[in-house]
């Protein structure tokens, strides 16, 4: 019936988002998937408390509180209304974390830098020469809360 077609349509949308010109998360040398489900779940818990329709004062939206800028960098479909779809939002989160790690941070990658740039922006982290201690207090607290929630991985 209709539910089968709806599921098929959602599956196709997720497939297109995953493989439509965006690098999917890949296995690291140790055989672990990055980003881990624990990390994504911790970001969701801290960012929106699991509310798919959450909107921040800065205009970030959805489960993982993605900005339009971050979304557009990794997704080939419009920000609105798609950012409110839980699966698409998590997909965009995974892709943006992967991009932060492997495109922006590269050899400067640490989990702390990844999370502080997720919250405070990669441009600001660069401006403070990748020194997390010089990032805004909100960003440093975000790092602590996510790492605590995710079991410091």
XYZ file of N, CA, C and O in Angstrom:
612
model
N 0.807 -1.198 0.000
C 0.000 0.000 0.000
C 0.844 1.253 0.000
O 1.972 1.257 -0.464
N 0.265 2.313 0.497
C 0.932 3.616 0.538
C 2.191 3.619 1.390
O 3.160 4.282 1.074
N 2.169 2.874 2.513
C 3.337 2.875 3.401
C 4.558 2.281 2.711
O 5.672 2.737 2.917
N 4.329 1.275 1.872
C 5.438 0.677 1.118
C 6.051 1.658 0.141
O 7.267 1.745 -0.002
N 5.210 2.410 -0.537
C 5.699 3.415 -1.488
C 6.421 4.547 -0.756
O 7.434 5.043 -1.222
N 5.885 4.944 0.395
C 6.508 6.010 1.186
C 7.899 5.567 1.649
O 8.863 6.320 1.563
N 8.007 4.318 2.118
C 9.294 3.780 2.548
C 10.274 3.745 1.377
O 11.435 4.132 1.513
N 9.800 3.308 0.219
C 10.650 3.244 -0.967
C 11.144 4.643 -1.333
O 12.325 4.835 -1.616
N 10.247 5.624 -1.292
C 10.624 7.002 -1.619
C 11.667 7.526 -0.640
O 12.649 8.148 -1.044
N 11.486 7.258 0.660
C 12.462 7.710 1.657
C 13.802 7.023 1.451
O 14.851 7.642 1.587
N 13.757 5.740 1.125
C 14.993 4.986 0.878
C 15.741 5.576 -0.315
O 16.959 5.745 -0.271
N 15.012 5.908 -1.360
C 15.634 6.495 -2.550
C 16.246 7.852 -2.205
O 17.368 8.158 -2.606
N 15.532 8.665 -1.437
C 16.052 9.986 -1.036
C 17.341 9.831 -0.241
O 18.327 10.508 -0.512
N 17.351 8.921 0.722
C 18.560 8.700 1.526
C 19.695 8.199 0.642
O 20.826 8.653 0.751
N 19.401 7.299 -0.287
C 20.416 6.773 -1.197
C 21.025 7.896 -2.033
O 22.238 8.008 -2.156
N 20.168 8.754 -2.586
C 20.649 9.872 -3.401
C 21.511 10.809 -2.559
O 22.554 11.283 -3.011
N 21.089 11.066 -1.330
C 21.877 11.947 -0.464
C 23.224 11.331 -0.113
O 24.220 12.024 -0.025
N 23.234 10.016 0.085
C 24.476 9.343 0.436
C 25.446 9.286 -0.734
O 26.636 9.457 -0.565
N 24.916 9.038 -1.936
C 25.808 8.765 -3.059
C 25.739 9.794 -4.170
O 26.427 9.670 -5.156
N 24.924 10.821 -4.009
C 24.776 11.845 -5.037
C 25.869 12.882 -4.985
O 25.622 14.046 -4.726
N 27.104 12.482 -5.188
C 28.204 13.430 -5.218
C 28.776 13.749 -3.847
O 29.561 14.667 -3.700
N 28.390 12.990 -2.836
C 28.901 13.224 -1.482
C 29.639 11.960 -1.044
O 29.166 10.854 -1.269
N 30.801 12.145 -0.437
C 31.527 10.979 0.059
C 30.819 10.381 1.268
O 30.572 11.085 2.235
N 30.496 9.108 1.206
C 29.897 8.490 2.397
C 30.967 8.254 3.454
O 32.152 8.195 3.127
N 30.554 8.151 4.716
C 31.543 7.813 5.746
C 32.238 6.501 5.387
O 31.592 5.579 4.908
N 33.524 6.449 5.563
C 34.259 5.248 5.193
C 34.959 4.656 6.405
O 35.141 5.321 7.419
N 35.355 3.402 6.270
C 36.041 2.730 7.374
C 37.455 3.266 7.519
O 38.155 3.482 6.546
N 37.842 3.481 8.745
C 39.202 3.916 9.042
C 40.111 2.691 9.054
O 39.647 1.564 8.942
N 41.409 2.895 9.204
C 42.370 1.789 9.182
C 42.061 0.719 10.217
O 42.280 -0.450 9.993
N 41.546 1.146 11.362
C 41.267 0.200 12.439
C 39.965 -0.559 12.220
O 39.555 -1.335 13.057
N 39.295 -0.308 11.099
C 38.071 -1.014 10.800
C 36.839 -0.421 11.463
O 35.781 -1.015 11.434
N 36.984 0.767 12.049
C 35.845 1.410 12.694
C 35.221 2.423 11.745
O 35.904 3.067 10.978
N 33.910 2.544 11.826
C 33.203 3.523 11.011
C 33.322 4.895 11.675
O 33.151 5.022 12.880
N 33.636 5.913 10.880
C 33.621 7.287 11.362
C 32.594 8.055 10.567
O 32.579 7.958 9.348
N 31.747 8.817 11.216
C 31.617 8.951 12.669
C 30.811 7.802 13.250
O 29.964 7.224 12.581
N 31.072 7.485 14.492
C 30.368 6.386 15.154
C 28.929 6.797 15.475
O 28.612 7.979 15.576
N 28.082 5.794 15.630
C 26.699 6.066 16.041
C 26.673 6.716 17.419
O 25.832 7.559 17.703
N 27.618 6.333 18.284
C 27.687 6.927 19.627
C 27.935 8.429 19.541
O 27.329 9.205 20.284
N 28.802 8.842 18.633
C 29.095 10.256 18.471
C 27.877 11.009 17.938
O 27.497 12.049 18.470
N 27.241 10.473 16.899
C 26.057 11.123 16.321
C 24.937 11.201 17.364
O 24.306 12.252 17.527
N 24.724 10.119 18.097
C 23.683 10.098 19.140
C 23.968 11.119 20.236
O 23.048 11.774 20.736
N 25.228 11.258 20.616
C 25.609 12.229 21.645
C 25.383 13.653 21.153
O 24.893 14.511 21.902
N 25.702 13.926 19.900
C 25.472 15.255 19.325
C 23.975 15.570 19.328
O 23.557 16.664 19.721
N 23.153 14.596 18.942
C 21.697 14.788 18.934
C 21.194 15.096 20.343
O 20.415 16.029 20.538
N 21.652 14.324 21.321
C 21.203 14.513 22.700
C 21.540 15.916 23.196
O 20.714 16.582 23.823
N 22.747 16.382 22.896
C 23.196 17.685 23.383
C 22.578 18.832 22.573
O 22.145 19.834 23.137
N 22.517 18.666 21.259
C 22.045 19.747 20.396
C 20.545 19.990 20.471
O 20.102 21.134 20.477
N 19.734 18.924 20.476
C 18.277 19.106 20.353
C 17.461 18.292 21.342
O 16.234 18.344 21.277
N 18.109 17.512 22.189
C 17.410 16.579 23.087
C 16.470 15.666 22.298
O 15.413 15.280 22.785
N 16.852 15.363 21.065
C 16.064 14.450 20.236
C 14.860 15.075 19.557
O 14.010 14.361 19.025
N 14.785 16.399 19.528
C 13.653 17.084 18.893
C 13.974 17.388 17.421
O 14.797 18.258 17.133
N 13.304 16.680 16.514
C 13.572 16.816 15.079
C 13.244 18.208 14.537
O 13.802 18.627 13.534
N 12.354 18.923 15.191
C 11.927 20.249 14.706
C 12.617 21.404 15.449
O 12.218 22.558 15.318
N 13.653 21.102 16.223
C 14.338 22.135 17.007
C 14.954 23.203 16.093
O 15.471 22.894 15.022
N 14.877 24.459 16.538
C 15.494 25.591 15.833
C 16.231 26.431 16.881
O 15.648 26.800 17.894
N 17.500 26.720 16.634
C 18.286 27.517 17.582
C 18.139 28.999 17.293
O 17.654 29.399 16.228
N 18.615 29.808 18.223
C 18.588 31.266 18.028
C 19.474 31.674 16.857
O 19.255 32.708 16.233
N 20.455 30.842 16.526
C 21.348 31.120 15.388
C 20.769 30.616 14.069
O 21.382 30.781 13.016
N 19.594 29.962 14.132
C 18.954 29.472 12.916
C 19.355 28.071 12.508
O 19.006 27.615 11.421
N 20.102 27.366 13.359
C 20.445 25.976 13.076
C 19.221 25.120 13.369
O 18.428 25.447 14.250
N 19.050 24.025 12.622
C 17.790 23.299 12.680
C 17.965 21.786 12.761
O 18.962 21.241 12.332
N 16.912 21.167 13.291
C 16.810 19.720 13.282
C 17.530 19.043 14.430
O 18.037 19.684 15.349
N 17.536 17.719 14.360
C 18.114 16.886 15.415
C 19.533 17.283 15.778
O 19.902 17.309 16.944
N 20.347 17.555 14.773
C 21.761 17.826 15.021
C 22.104 19.312 14.925
O 23.273 19.673 15.003
N 21.077 20.150 14.762
C 21.256 21.606 14.727
C 22.242 22.054 13.650
O 23.186 22.799 13.900
N 21.989 21.573 12.434
C 22.835 21.939 11.303
C 22.504 23.327 10.783
O 21.340 23.700 10.693
N 23.543 24.055 10.406
C 23.344 25.340 9.736
C 23.059 25.066 8.260
O 23.403 24.008 7.728
N 22.463 26.048 7.606
C 22.208 25.916 6.163
C 23.537 25.791 5.415
O 23.645 25.027 4.458
N 24.538 26.517 5.859
C 25.857 26.481 5.227
C 26.457 25.070 5.270
O 26.930 24.552 4.255
N 26.421 24.444 6.458
C 26.969 23.085 6.598
C 26.157 22.093 5.750
O 26.725 21.246 5.066
N 24.826 22.207 5.808
C 23.949 21.328 5.022
C 24.296 21.414 3.539
O 24.485 20.407 2.874
N 24.374 22.644 3.030
C 24.617 22.831 1.602
C 25.989 22.334 1.166
O 26.191 22.010 0.000
N 26.900 22.247 2.100
C 28.232 21.750 1.777
C 28.237 20.242 1.508
O 29.080 19.756 0.765
N 27.297 19.527 2.131
C 27.342 18.060 2.033
C 26.088 17.406 1.467
O 26.092 16.195 1.223
N 25.026 18.152 1.266
C 23.782 17.562 0.771
C 23.392 18.182 -0.567
O 23.610 19.362 -0.794
N 22.799 17.351 -1.430
C 22.390 17.808 -2.764
C 20.903 18.099 -2.855
O 20.355 18.107 -3.950
N 20.251 18.293 -1.734
C 18.822 18.600 -1.718
C 18.607 19.835 -0.853
O 19.457 20.152 -0.012
N 17.503 20.560 -1.057
C 17.277 21.804 -0.313
C 17.268 21.612 1.205
O 16.806 20.597 1.721
N 17.778 22.631 1.893
C 17.842 22.653 3.358
C 16.450 22.524 3.958
O 16.217 21.687 4.828
N 15.546 23.390 3.519
C 14.162 23.330 3.993
C 13.285 22.656 2.938
O 13.444 22.953 1.767
N 12.427 21.752 3.314
C 12.104 21.286 4.661
C 12.938 20.072 5.097
O 12.737 19.536 6.173
N 13.902 19.642 4.256
C 14.587 18.357 4.456
C 15.381 18.254 5.751
O 15.568 17.168 6.280
N 15.857 19.390 6.272
C 16.643 19.374 7.504
C 15.830 18.820 8.680
O 16.390 18.308 9.637
N 14.499 18.899 8.586
C 13.637 18.401 9.667
C 13.372 16.899 9.582
O 12.800 16.329 10.492
N 13.794 16.267 8.492
C 13.658 14.816 8.369
C 14.794 14.179 9.177
O 15.975 14.422 8.911
N 14.425 13.379 10.173
C 15.425 12.836 11.106
C 16.541 12.075 10.397
O 17.719 12.284 10.692
N 16.193 11.195 9.472
C 17.225 10.392 8.800
C 18.120 11.250 7.921
O 19.337 11.058 7.883
N 17.534 12.202 7.208
C 18.345 13.085 6.360
C 19.249 13.976 7.213
O 20.396 14.231 6.854
N 18.736 14.425 8.350
C 19.527 15.263 9.239
C 20.723 14.482 9.781
O 21.849 14.987 9.813
N 20.484 13.236 10.192
C 21.595 12.406 10.696
C 22.599 12.123 9.588
O 23.810 12.118 9.826
N 22.106 11.915 8.366
C 22.996 11.686 7.225
C 23.874 12.911 6.995
O 25.097 12.791 6.831
N 23.261 14.078 6.994
C 24.026 15.320 6.804
C 25.041 15.510 7.928
O 26.182 15.922 7.683
N 24.639 15.183 9.152
C 25.549 15.271 10.297
C 26.774 14.390 10.071
O 27.912 14.838 10.239
N 26.542 13.141 9.688
C 27.655 12.212 9.456
C 28.601 12.741 8.385
O 29.820 12.707 8.535
N 28.014 13.221 7.292
C 28.831 13.726 6.186
C 29.616 14.971 6.582
O 30.770 15.127 6.197
N 28.991 15.859 7.357
C 29.698 17.077 7.745
C 30.812 16.776 8.750
O 31.904 17.348 8.665
N 30.559 15.851 9.671
C 31.625 15.431 10.597
C 32.795 14.830 9.816
O 33.964 15.128 10.093
N 32.475 13.993 8.844
C 33.494 13.374 7.997
C 34.286 14.466 7.258
O 35.519 14.425 7.195
N 33.564 15.467 6.751
C 34.218 16.571 6.024
C 35.094 17.409 6.954
O 36.218 17.785 6.589
N 34.596 17.702 8.142
C 35.419 18.437 9.109
C 36.715 17.685 9.390
O 37.800 18.274 9.390
N 36.586 16.394 9.618
C 37.760 15.582 9.973
C 38.748 15.482 8.817
O 39.946 15.700 8.991
N 38.256 15.137 7.644
C 39.145 14.763 6.548
C 39.449 15.867 5.535
O 40.403 15.746 4.783
N 38.659 16.924 5.530
C 38.913 18.019 4.592
C 39.472 19.243 5.306
O 40.445 19.842 4.852
N 38.871 19.603 6.433
C 39.290 20.812 7.134
C 40.399 20.561 8.154
O 41.382 21.280 8.184
N 40.218 19.567 9.015
C 41.198 19.343 10.086
C 42.392 18.515 9.624
O 43.518 18.777 10.024
N 42.157 17.507 8.816
C 43.204 16.628 8.288
C 44.180 16.185 9.379
O 43.782 15.578 10.344
N 45.457 16.541 9.241
C 46.475 16.077 10.209
C 46.372 16.791 11.557
O 47.056 16.431 12.502
N 45.504 17.789 11.663
C 45.284 18.469 12.942
C 44.090 17.867 13.697
O 43.691 18.374 14.737
N 43.536 16.784 13.155
C 42.333 16.184 13.752
C 42.572 15.677 15.175
O 43.529 14.969 15.451
N 41.669 16.091 16.058
C 41.455 15.453 17.362
C 39.946 15.492 17.547
O 39.257 16.331 16.932
N 39.421 14.645 18.391
C 37.984 14.659 18.654
C 37.570 16.015 19.234
O 36.534 16.568 18.872
N 38.400 16.569 20.112
C 38.094 17.869 20.702
C 37.992 18.956 19.626
O 37.050 19.757 19.625
N 38.929 18.986 18.704
C 38.890 19.985 17.623
C 37.686 19.772 16.714
O 37.075 20.730 16.249
N 37.378 18.515 16.448
C 36.207 18.203 15.625
C 34.943 18.783 16.256
O 34.168 19.484 15.605
N 34.747 18.504 17.535
C 33.527 18.937 18.209
C 33.484 20.448 18.430
O 32.425 21.065 18.287
N 34.613 21.038 18.757
C 34.623 22.488 18.986
C 34.368 23.219 17.667
O 33.705 24.261 17.644
N 34.815 22.661 16.542
C 34.546 23.292 15.244
C 33.117 23.023 14.791
O 32.519 23.850 14.105
N 32.529 21.885 15.178
C 31.113 21.627 14.900
C 30.276 22.729 15.549
O 29.376 23.273 14.935
N 30.597 23.058 16.778
C 29.796 24.026 17.527
C 30.161 25.471 17.210
O 29.284 26.308 17.018
N 31.433 25.779 17.180
C 31.864 27.168 17.048
C 32.279 27.576 15.651
O 32.496 28.761 15.389
N 32.415 26.605 14.778
C 32.797 26.889 13.396
C 34.267 26.660 13.134
O 35.116 26.989 13.952
N 34.541 26.071 11.971
C 35.922 25.778 11.588
C 36.705 27.075 11.357
O 37.897 27.149 11.662
N 36.046 28.123 10.874
C 36.743 29.399 10.633
C 37.269 29.993 11.932
O 38.401 30.494 11.979
N 36.463 29.928 12.979
C 36.898 30.458 14.274
C 38.033 29.615 14.850
O 38.997 30.157 15.398
N 37.939 28.294 14.708
C 39.025 27.433 15.203
C 40.332 27.749 14.485
O 41.391 27.813 15.109
N 40.257 27.973 13.178
C 41.456 28.364 12.425
C 41.997 29.703 12.923
O 43.204 29.887 13.046
N 41.072 30.645 13.191
C 41.466 31.990 13.630
C 42.214 31.969 14.959
O 43.043 32.846 15.215
N 41.949 30.969 15.795
C 42.665 30.837 17.075
C 43.782 29.792 16.964
O 44.225 29.244 17.964
N 44.205 29.527 15.726
C 45.301 28.600 15.444
C 45.068 27.210 16.041
O 45.982 26.594 16.585
N 43.830 26.736 15.924
C 43.437 25.382 16.356
C 43.578 25.147 17.863
O 43.633 24.021 18.316
N 43.629 26.233 18.627
C 43.744 26.143 20.080
C 42.330 26.140 20.684
O 41.696 27.187 20.816
N 41.857 24.960 21.051
C 40.485 24.808 21.557
C 40.226 25.647 22.801
O 39.096 26.090 23.028
N 41.267 25.892 23.591
C 41.088 26.663 24.830
C 40.709 28.119 24.541
O 40.199 28.811 25.414
N 40.957 28.584 23.314
C 40.634 29.965 22.939
C 39.272 30.091 22.258
O 38.899 31.179 21.842
N 38.553 28.978 22.162
C 37.209 29.007 21.573
C 36.209 29.504 22.630
O 36.501 29.473 23.827
N 35.019 29.942 22.186
C 34.013 30.420 23.149
C 33.655 29.355 24.185
O 33.709 28.151 23.900
N 33.281 29.822 25.358
C 32.926 28.914 26.450
C 31.828 27.939 26.031
O 31.890 26.760 26.355
N 30.829 28.437 25.305
C 29.738 27.561 24.849
C 30.279 26.375 24.049
O 29.838 25.244 24.229
N 31.244 26.630 23.182
C 31.821 25.560 22.355
C 32.598 24.560 23.202
O 32.512 23.360 22.991
N 33.353 25.069 24.169
C 34.117 24.173 25.056
C 33.172 23.337 25.914
O 33.423 22.140 26.132
N 32.087 23.935 26.378
C 31.097 23.178 27.160
C 30.401 22.133 26.297
O 30.125 21.020 26.754
N 30.140 22.480 25.039
C 29.541 21.534 24.094
C 30.432 20.299 23.949
O 29.957 19.165 24.010
N 31.726 20.521 23.771
C 32.687 19.415 23.645
C 32.598 18.505 24.868
O 32.484 17.278 24.731
N 32.638 19.101 26.042
C 32.596 18.330 27.291
C 31.309 17.510 27.377
O 31.348 16.318 27.702
N 30.169 18.141 27.078
C 28.883 17.452 27.192
C 28.760 16.307 26.183
O 28.257 15.231 26.524
N 29.228 16.520 24.952
C 29.142 15.451 23.946
C 30.082 14.306 24.316
O 29.692 13.133 24.254
N 31.294 14.613 24.714
C 32.255 13.561 25.050
C 31.791 12.775 26.258
O 31.925 11.538 26.299
N 31.225 13.451 27.234
C 30.688 12.793 28.415
C 29.539 11.859 28.009
O 29.469 10.717 28.445
N 28.654 12.345 27.162
C 27.481 11.598 26.705
C 27.890 10.368 25.877
O 27.277 9.328 25.962
N 28.946 10.550 25.083
C 29.386 9.469 24.195
C 30.385 8.521 24.872
O 30.899 7.610 24.246
N 30.669 8.756 26.139
C 31.623 7.907 26.846
C 33.050 8.162 26.434
O 33.883 7.266 26.462
N 33.329 9.398 26.001
C 34.662 9.872 25.579
C 35.258 9.041 24.446
O 36.335 9.328 23.978
N 34.561 8.034 23.975
C 34.957 7.204 22.838
C 36.426 6.889 22.870
O 37.120 6.826 21.934
